[in-house]
PDB file of C-alpha atoms and ligand atoms in Angstrom:
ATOM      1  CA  UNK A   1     148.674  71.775-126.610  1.00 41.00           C
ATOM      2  CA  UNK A   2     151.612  69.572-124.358  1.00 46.00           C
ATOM      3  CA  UNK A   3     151.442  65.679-125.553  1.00 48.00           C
ATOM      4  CA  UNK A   4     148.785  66.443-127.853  1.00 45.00           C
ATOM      5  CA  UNK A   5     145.620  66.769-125.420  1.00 50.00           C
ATOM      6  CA  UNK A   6     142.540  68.379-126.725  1.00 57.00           C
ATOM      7  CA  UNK A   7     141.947  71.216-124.166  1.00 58.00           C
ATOM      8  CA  UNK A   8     138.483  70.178-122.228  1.00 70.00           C
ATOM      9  CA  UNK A   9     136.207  73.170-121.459  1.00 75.00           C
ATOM     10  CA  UNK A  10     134.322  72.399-118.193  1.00 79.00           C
ATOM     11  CA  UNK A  11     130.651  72.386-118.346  1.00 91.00           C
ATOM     12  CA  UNK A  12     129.045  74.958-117.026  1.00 97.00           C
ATOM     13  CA  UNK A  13     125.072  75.553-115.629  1.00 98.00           C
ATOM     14  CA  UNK A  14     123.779  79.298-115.818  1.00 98.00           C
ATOM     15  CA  UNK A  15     120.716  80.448-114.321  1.00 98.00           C
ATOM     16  CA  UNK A  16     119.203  83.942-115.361  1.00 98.00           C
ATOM     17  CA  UNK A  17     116.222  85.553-113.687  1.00 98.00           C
ATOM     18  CA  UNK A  18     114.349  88.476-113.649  1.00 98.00           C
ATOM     19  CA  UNK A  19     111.259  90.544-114.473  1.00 97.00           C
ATOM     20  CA  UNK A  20     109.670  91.182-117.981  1.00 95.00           C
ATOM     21  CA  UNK A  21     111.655  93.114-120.382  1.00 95.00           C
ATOM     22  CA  UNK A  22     114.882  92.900-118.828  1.00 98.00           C
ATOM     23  CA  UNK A  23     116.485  91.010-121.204  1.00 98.00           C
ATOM     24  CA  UNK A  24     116.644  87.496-119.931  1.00 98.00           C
ATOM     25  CA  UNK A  25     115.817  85.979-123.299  1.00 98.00           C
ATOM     26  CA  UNK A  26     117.756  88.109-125.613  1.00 98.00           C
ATOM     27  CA  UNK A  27     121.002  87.883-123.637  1.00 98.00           C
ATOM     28  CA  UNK A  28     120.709  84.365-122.518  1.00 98.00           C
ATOM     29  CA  UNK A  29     120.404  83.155-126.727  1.00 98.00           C
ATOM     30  CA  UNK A  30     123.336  85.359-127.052  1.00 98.00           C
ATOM     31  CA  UNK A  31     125.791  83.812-124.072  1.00 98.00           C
ATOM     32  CA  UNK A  32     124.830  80.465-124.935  1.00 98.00           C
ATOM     33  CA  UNK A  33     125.217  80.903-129.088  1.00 98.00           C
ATOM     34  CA  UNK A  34     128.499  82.333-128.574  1.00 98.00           C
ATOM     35  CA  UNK A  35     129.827  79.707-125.510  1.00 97.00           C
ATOM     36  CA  UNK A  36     128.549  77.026-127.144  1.00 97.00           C
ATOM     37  CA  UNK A  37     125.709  75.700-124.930  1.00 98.00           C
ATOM     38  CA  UNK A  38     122.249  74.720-124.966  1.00 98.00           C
ATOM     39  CA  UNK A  39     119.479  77.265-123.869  1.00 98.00           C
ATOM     40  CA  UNK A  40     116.224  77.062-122.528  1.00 98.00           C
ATOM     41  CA  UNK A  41     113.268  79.537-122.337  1.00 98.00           C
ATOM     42  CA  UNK A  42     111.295  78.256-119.386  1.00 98.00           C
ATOM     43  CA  UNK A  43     108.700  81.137-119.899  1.00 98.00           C
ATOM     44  CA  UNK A  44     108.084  79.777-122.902  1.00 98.00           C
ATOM     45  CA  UNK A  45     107.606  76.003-121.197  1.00 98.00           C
ATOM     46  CA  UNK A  46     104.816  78.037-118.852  1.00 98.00           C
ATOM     47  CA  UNK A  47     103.120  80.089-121.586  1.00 98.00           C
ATOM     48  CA  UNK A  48     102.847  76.756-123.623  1.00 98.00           C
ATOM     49  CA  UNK A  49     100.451  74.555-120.872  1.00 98.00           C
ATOM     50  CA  UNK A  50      98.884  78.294-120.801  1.00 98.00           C
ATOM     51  CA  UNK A  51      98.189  78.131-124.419  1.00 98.00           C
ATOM     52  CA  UNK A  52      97.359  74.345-124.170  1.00 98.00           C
ATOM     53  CA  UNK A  53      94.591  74.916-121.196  1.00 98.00           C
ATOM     54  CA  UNK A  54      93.054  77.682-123.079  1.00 98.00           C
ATOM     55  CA  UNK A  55      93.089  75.847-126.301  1.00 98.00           C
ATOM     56  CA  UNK A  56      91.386  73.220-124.484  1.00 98.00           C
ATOM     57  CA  UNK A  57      88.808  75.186-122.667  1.00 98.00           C
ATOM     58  CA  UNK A  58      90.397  74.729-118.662  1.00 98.00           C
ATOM     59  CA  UNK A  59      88.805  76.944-116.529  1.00 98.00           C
ATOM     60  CA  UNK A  60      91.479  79.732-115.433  1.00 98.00           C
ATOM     61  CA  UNK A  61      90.007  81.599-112.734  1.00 97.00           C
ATOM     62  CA  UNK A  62      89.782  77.930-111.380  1.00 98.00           C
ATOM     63  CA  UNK A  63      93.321  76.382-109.788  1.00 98.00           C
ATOM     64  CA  UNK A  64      91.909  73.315-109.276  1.00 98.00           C
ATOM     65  CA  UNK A  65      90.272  72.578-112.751  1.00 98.00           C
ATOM     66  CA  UNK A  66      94.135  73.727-114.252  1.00 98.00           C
ATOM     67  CA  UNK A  67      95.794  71.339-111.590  1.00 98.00           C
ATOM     68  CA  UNK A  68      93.735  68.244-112.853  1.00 98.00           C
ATOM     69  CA  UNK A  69      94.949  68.442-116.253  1.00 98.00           C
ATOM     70  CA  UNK A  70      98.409  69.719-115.721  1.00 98.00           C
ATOM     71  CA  UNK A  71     100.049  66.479-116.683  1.00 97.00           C
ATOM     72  CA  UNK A  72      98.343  65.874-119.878  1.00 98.00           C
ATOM     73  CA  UNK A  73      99.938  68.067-122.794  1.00 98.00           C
ATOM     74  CA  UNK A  74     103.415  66.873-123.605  1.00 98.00           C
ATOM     75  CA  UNK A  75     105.727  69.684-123.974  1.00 98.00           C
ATOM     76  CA  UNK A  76     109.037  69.752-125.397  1.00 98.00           C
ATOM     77  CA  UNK A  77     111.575  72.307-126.066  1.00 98.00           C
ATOM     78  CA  UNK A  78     114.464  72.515-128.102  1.00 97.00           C
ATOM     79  CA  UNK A  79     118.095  74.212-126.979  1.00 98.00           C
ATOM     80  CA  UNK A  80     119.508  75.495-129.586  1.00 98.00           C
ATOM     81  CA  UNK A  81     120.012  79.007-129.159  1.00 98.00           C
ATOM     82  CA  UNK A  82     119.946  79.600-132.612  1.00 97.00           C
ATOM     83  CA  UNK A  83     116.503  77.658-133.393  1.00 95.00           C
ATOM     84  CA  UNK A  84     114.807  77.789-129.907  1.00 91.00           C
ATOM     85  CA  UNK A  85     111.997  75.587-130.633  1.00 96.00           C
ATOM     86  CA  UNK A  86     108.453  74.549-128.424  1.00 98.00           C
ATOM     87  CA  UNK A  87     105.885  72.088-129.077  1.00 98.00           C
ATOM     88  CA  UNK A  88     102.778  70.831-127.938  1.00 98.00           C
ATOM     89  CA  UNK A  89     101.685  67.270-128.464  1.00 98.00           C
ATOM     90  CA  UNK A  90     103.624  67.586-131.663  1.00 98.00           C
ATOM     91  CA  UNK A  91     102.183  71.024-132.309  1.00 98.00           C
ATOM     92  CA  UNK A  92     105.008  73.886-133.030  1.00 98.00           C
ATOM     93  CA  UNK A  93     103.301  76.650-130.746  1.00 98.00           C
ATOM     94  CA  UNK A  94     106.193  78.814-130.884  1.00 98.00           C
ATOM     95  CA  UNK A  95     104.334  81.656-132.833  1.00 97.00           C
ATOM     96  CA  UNK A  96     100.572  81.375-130.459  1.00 98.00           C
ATOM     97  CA  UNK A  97     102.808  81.275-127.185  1.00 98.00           C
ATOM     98  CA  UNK A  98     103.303  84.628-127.765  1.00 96.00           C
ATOM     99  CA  UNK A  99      99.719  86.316-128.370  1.00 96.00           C
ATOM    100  CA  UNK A 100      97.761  88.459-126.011  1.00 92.00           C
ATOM    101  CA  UNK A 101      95.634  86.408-124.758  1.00 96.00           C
ATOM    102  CA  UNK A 102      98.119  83.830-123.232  1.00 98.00           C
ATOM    103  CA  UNK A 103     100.721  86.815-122.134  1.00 95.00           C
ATOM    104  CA  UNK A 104      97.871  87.911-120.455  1.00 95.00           C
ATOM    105  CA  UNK A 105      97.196  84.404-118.822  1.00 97.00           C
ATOM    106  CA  UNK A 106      99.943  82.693-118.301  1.00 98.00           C
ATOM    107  CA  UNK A 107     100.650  84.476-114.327  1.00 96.00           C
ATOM    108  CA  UNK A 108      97.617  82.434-113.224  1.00 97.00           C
ATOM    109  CA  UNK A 109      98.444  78.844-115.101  1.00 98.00           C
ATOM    110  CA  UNK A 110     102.164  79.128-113.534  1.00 98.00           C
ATOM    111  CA  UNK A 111     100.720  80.417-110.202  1.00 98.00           C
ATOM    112  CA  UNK A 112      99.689  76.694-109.891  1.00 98.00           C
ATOM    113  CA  UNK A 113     101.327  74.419-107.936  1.00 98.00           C
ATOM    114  CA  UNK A 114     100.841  71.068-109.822  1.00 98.00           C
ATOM    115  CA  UNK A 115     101.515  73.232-112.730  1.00 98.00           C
ATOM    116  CA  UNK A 116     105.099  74.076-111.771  1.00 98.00           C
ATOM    117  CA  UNK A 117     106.275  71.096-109.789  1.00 98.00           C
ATOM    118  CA  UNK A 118     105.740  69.700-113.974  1.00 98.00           C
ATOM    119  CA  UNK A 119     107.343  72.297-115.367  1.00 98.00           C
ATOM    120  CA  UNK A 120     110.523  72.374-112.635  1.00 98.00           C
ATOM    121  CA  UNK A 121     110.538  68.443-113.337  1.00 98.00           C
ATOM    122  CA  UNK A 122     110.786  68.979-117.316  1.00 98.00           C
ATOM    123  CA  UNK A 123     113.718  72.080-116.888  1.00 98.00           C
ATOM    124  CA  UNK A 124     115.941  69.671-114.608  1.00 98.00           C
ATOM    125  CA  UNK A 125     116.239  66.892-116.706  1.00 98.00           C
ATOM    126  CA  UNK A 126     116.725  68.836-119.445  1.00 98.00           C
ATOM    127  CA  UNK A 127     119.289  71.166-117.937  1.00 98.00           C
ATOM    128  CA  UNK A 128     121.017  67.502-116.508  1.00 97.00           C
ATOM    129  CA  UNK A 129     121.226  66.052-120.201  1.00 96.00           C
ATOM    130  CA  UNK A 130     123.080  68.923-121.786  1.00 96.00           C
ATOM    131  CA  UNK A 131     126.526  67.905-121.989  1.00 93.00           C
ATOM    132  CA  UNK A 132     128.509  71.051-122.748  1.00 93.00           C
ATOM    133  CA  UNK A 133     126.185  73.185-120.476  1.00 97.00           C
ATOM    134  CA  UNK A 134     123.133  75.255-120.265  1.00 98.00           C
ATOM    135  CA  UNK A 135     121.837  78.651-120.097  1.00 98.00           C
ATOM    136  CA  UNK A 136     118.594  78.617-118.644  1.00 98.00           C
ATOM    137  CA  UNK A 137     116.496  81.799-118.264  1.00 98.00           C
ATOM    138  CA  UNK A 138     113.391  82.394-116.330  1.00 98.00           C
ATOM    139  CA  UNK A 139     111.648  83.850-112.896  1.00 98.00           C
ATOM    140  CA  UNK A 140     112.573  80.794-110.286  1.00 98.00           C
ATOM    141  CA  UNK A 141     116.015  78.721-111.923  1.00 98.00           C
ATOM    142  CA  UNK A 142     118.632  80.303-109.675  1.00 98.00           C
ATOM    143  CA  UNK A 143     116.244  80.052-106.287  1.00 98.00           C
ATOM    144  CA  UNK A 144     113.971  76.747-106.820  1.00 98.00           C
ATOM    145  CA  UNK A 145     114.936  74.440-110.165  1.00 98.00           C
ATOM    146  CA  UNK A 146     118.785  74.820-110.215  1.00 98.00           C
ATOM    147  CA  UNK A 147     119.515  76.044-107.051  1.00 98.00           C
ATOM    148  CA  UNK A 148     123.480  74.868-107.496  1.00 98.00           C
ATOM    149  CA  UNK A 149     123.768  76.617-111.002  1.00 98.00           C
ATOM    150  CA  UNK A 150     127.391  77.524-111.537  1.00 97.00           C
ATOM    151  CA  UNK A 151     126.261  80.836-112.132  1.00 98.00           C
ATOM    152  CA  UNK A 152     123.590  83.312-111.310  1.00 98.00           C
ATOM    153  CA  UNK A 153     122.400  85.933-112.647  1.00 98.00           C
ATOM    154  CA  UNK A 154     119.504  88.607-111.941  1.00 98.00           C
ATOM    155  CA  UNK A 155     118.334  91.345-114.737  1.00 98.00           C
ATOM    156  CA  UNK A 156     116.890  94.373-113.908  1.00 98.00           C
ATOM    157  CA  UNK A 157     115.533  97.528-115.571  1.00 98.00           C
ATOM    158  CA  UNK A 158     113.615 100.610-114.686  1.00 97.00           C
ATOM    159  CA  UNK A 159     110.306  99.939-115.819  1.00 96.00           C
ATOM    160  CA  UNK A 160     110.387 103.006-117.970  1.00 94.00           C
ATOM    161  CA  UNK A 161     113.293 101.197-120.217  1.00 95.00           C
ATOM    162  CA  UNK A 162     111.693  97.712-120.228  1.00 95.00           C
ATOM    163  CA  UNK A 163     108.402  99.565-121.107  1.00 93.00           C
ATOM    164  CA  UNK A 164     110.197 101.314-124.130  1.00 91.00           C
ATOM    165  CA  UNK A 165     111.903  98.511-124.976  1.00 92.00           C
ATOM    166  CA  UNK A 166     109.055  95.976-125.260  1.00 87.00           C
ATOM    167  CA  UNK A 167     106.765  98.988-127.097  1.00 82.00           C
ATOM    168  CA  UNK A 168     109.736  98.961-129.677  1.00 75.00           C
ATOM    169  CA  UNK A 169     108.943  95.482-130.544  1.00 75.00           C
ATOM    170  CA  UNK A 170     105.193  95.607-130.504  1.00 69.00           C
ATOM    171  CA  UNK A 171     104.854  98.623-133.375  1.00 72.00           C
ATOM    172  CA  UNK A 172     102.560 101.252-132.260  1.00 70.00           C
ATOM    173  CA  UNK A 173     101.941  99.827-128.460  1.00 77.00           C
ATOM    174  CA  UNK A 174     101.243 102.536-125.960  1.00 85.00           C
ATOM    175  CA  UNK A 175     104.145 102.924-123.949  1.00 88.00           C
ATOM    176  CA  UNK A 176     102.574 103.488-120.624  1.00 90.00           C
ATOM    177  CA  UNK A 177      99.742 100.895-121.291  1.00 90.00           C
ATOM    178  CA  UNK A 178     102.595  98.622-121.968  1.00 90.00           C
ATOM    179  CA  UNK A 179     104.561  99.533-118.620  1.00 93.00           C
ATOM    180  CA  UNK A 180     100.989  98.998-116.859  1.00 94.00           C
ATOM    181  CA  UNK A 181     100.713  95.705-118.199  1.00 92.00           C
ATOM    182  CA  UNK A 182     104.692  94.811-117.502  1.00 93.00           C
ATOM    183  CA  UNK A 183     104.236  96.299-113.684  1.00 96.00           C
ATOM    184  CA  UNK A 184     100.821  93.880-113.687  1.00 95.00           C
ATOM    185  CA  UNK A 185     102.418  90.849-114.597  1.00 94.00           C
ATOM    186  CA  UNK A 186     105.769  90.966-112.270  1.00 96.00           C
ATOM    187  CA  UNK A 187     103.610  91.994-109.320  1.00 96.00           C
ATOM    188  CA  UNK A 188     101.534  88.642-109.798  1.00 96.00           C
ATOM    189  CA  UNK A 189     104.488  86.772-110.673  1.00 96.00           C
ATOM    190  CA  UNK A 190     106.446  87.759-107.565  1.00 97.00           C
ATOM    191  CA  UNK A 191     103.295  87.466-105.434  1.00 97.00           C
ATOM    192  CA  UNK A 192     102.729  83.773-105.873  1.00 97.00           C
ATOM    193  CA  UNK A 193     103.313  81.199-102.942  1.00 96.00           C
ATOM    194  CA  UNK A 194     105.418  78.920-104.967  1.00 96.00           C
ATOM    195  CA  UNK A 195     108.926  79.547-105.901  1.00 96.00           C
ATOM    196  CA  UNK A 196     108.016  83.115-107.298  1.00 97.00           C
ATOM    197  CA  UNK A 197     110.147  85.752-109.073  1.00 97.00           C
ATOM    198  CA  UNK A 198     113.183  86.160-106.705  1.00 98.00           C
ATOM    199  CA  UNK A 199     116.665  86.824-106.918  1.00 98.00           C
ATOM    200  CA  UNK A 200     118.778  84.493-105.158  1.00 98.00           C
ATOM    201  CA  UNK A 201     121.605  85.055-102.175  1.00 98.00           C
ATOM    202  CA  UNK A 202     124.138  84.099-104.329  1.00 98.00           C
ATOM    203  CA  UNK A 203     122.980  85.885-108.137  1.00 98.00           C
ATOM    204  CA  UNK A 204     125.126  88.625-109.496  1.00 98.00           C
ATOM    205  CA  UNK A 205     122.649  91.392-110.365  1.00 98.00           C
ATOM    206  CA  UNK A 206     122.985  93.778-113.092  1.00 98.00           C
ATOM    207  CA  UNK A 207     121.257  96.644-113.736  1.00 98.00           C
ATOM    208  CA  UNK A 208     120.793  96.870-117.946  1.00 98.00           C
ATOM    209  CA  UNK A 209     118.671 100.622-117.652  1.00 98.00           C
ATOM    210  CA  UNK A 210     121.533 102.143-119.242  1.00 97.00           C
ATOM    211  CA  UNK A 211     123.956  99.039-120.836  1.00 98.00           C
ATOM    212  CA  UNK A 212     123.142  98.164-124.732  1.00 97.00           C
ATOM    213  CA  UNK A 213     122.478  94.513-125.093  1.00 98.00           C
ATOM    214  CA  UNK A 214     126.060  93.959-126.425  1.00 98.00           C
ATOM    215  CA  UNK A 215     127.184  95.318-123.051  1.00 98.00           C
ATOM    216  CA  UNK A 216     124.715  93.463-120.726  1.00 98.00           C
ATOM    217  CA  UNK A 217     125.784  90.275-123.830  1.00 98.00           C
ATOM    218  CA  UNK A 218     129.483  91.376-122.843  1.00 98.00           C
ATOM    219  CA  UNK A 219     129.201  91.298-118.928  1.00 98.00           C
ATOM    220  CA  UNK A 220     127.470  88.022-118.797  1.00 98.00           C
ATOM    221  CA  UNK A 221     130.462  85.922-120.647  1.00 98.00           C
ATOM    222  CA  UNK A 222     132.938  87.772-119.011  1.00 98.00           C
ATOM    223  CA  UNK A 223     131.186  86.343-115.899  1.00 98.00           C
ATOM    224  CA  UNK A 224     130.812  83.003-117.557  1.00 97.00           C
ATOM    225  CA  UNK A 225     134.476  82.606-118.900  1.00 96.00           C
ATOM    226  CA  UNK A 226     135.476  83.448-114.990  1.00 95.00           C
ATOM    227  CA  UNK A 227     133.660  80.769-113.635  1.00 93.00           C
ATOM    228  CA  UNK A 228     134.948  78.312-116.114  1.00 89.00           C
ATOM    229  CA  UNK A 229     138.649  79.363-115.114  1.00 90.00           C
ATOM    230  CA  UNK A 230     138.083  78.373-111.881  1.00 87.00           C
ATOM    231  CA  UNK A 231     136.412  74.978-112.078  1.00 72.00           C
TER     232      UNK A 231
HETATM  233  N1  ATP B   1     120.095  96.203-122.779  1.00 83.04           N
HETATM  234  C1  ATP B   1     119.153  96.384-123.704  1.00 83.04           C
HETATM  235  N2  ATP B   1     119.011  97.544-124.332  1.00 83.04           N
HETATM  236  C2  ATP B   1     118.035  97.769-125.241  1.00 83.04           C
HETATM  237  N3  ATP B   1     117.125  96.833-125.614  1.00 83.04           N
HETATM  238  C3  ATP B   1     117.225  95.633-125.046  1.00 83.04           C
HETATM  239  C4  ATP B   1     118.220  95.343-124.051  1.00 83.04           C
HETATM  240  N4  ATP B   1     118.039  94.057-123.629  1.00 83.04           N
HETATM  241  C5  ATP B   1     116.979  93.590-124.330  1.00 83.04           C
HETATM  242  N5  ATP B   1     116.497  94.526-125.169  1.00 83.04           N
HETATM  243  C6  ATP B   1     115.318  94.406-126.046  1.00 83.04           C
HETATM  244  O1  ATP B   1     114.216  94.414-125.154  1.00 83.04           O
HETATM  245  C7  ATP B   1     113.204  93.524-125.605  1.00 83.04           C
HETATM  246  C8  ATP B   1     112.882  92.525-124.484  1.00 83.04           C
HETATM  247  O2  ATP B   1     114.012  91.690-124.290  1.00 83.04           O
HETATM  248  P1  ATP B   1     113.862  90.166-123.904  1.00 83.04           P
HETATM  249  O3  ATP B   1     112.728  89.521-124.625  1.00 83.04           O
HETATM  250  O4  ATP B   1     115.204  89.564-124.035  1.00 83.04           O
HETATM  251  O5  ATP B   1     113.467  90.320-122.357  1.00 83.04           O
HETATM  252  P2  ATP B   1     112.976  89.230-121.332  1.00 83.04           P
HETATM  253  O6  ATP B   1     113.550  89.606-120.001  1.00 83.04           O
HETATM  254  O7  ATP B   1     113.296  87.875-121.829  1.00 83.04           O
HETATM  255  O8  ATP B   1     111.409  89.459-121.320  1.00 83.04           O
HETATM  256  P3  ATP B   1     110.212  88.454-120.942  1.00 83.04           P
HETATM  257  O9  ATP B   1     110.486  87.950-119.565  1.00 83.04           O
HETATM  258  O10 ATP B   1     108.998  89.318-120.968  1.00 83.04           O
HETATM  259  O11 ATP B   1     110.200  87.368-121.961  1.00 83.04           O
HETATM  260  C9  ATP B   1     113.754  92.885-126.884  1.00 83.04           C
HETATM  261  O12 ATP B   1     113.234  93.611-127.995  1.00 83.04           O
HETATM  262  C10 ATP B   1     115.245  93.091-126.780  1.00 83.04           C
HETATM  263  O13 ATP B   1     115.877  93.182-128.036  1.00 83.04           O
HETATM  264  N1  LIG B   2     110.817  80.210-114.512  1.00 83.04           N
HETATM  265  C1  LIG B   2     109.652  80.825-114.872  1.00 83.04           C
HETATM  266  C2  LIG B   2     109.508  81.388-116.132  1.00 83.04           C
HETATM  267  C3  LIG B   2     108.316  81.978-116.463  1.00 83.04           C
HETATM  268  N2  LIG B   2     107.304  81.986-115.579  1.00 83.04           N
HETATM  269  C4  LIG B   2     105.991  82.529-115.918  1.00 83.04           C
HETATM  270  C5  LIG B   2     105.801  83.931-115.428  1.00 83.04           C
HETATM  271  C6  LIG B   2     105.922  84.793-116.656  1.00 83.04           C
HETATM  272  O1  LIG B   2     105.075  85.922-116.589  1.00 83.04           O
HETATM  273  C7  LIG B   2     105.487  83.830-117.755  1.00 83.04           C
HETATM  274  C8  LIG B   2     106.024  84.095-119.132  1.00 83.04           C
HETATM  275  O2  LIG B   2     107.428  84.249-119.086  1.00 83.04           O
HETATM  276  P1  LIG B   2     108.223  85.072-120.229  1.00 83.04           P
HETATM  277  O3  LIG B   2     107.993  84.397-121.521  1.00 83.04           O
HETATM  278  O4  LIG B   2     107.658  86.455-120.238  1.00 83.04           O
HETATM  279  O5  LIG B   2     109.653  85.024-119.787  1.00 83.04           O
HETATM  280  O6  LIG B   2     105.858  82.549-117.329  1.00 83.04           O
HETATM  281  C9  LIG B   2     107.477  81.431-114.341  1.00 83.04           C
HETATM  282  O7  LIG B   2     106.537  81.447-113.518  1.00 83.04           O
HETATM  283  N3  LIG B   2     108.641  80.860-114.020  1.00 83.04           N
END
């Protein structure tokens, strides 16, 4: 390096989006662990007020009951895409975030507008403390809570892959059963009035039915390292 200088890498804000099973999660750890920047699962912000109301009794076929308590729990997620990391008043809910029962009720808690004007809140200031750069996966980052991310991104996936694919994980699980429940959940998720699941102007999509994750892993640095160039 001339004179000495340590070479600076410029920070960089990535925003991936995109229906169930398409590989948000698995490829955004990935980018992040291998660039060197923070991550953050804002699914896993949404399903852990879900797992909080339910804990607590809330009402869920009632919007108003969850919008009266949606400030209470205190949430806070780690970025370390190595160790991503949830709590809940102190409580590590990264293992009940994950059941059934709050997969299967989370649509309706994040459907809520209180609910995600929190949520949003919590993702931008976490996104604006992390130095290096974020990766920050989800349904609404690239349209509503980082709408000037350096770089966008939109999964998709044939149902019948994301069904397979998410079966593969849960031993045993139907596969269509699982597709029906997959189809269930993006239709309510890209239904909702606020800031649903949508891909922005500006997002590069890509299509992972027929990439391996190390290819879909592969694309998405390449896009990352080009944006970097050319800040
Ligand atoms: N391109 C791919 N090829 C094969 N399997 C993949 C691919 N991408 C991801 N997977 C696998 O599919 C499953 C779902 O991936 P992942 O959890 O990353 O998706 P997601 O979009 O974050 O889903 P959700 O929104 O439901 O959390 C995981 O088991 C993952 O290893
Ligand atoms: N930015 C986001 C992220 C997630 N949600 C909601 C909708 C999803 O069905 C649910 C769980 O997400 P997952 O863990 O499957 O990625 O959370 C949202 O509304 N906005």
């Amino acid at each position: 390096m001339e004179n000495g200088a340590a070479r600076t890498v410029p920070s960089v804000i990535v925003a991936i989006d995109g229906p169930s099973g398409t590989g948000k999660s698995s490829t955004s750890k990935a980018v992040a662990a291998q660039l060197g920047l923070s991550y953050l699962d804002t699914g896993a912000q949404y399903r852990a007020i879900t797992w909080w109301m339910v804990t607590n009794g809330i009402d869920l076929d009632d919007p108003t009951a969850i919008a009266a308590v949606a400030g209470k729990p205190e949430i806070v997620s780690g970025t370390d895409p190595s160790a991503p990391a949830i709590t809940v008043d102190g409580v590590d809910v990264s293992g009940p975030i994950r059941t059934q029962e709050v997969t299967s009720k989370v649509s309706a808690v994040s459907a809520v507008p209180d609910v995600r004007a929190r949520i949003t809140e919590l993702q931008r200031s976490i996104a604006a403390s992390a130095e290096e750069g974020i990766v920050v996966e989800g349904r609404d980052i690239g349209t509503t809570v980082l709408p000037d991310a350096d770089l966008k991104i939109f999964l998709t996936a044939s149902p019948e892959a994301r069904a397979a694919r998410r079966s593969g994980e849960l031993q045993g699980a139907d596969v269509n059963a699982t597709r029906e429940a997959l189809l269930k959940r993006d239709a309510a998720d890209s239904s909702r009035k606020t800031s649903p699941l949508a891909k922005a102007d500006d997002a590069v999509e890509v299509d992972t039915t027929d990439l391996t994750l190390a290819q879909v892993i592969e694309c998405v640095v390449t896009l990352v390292e080009e944006k970097r160039a050319g800040k």
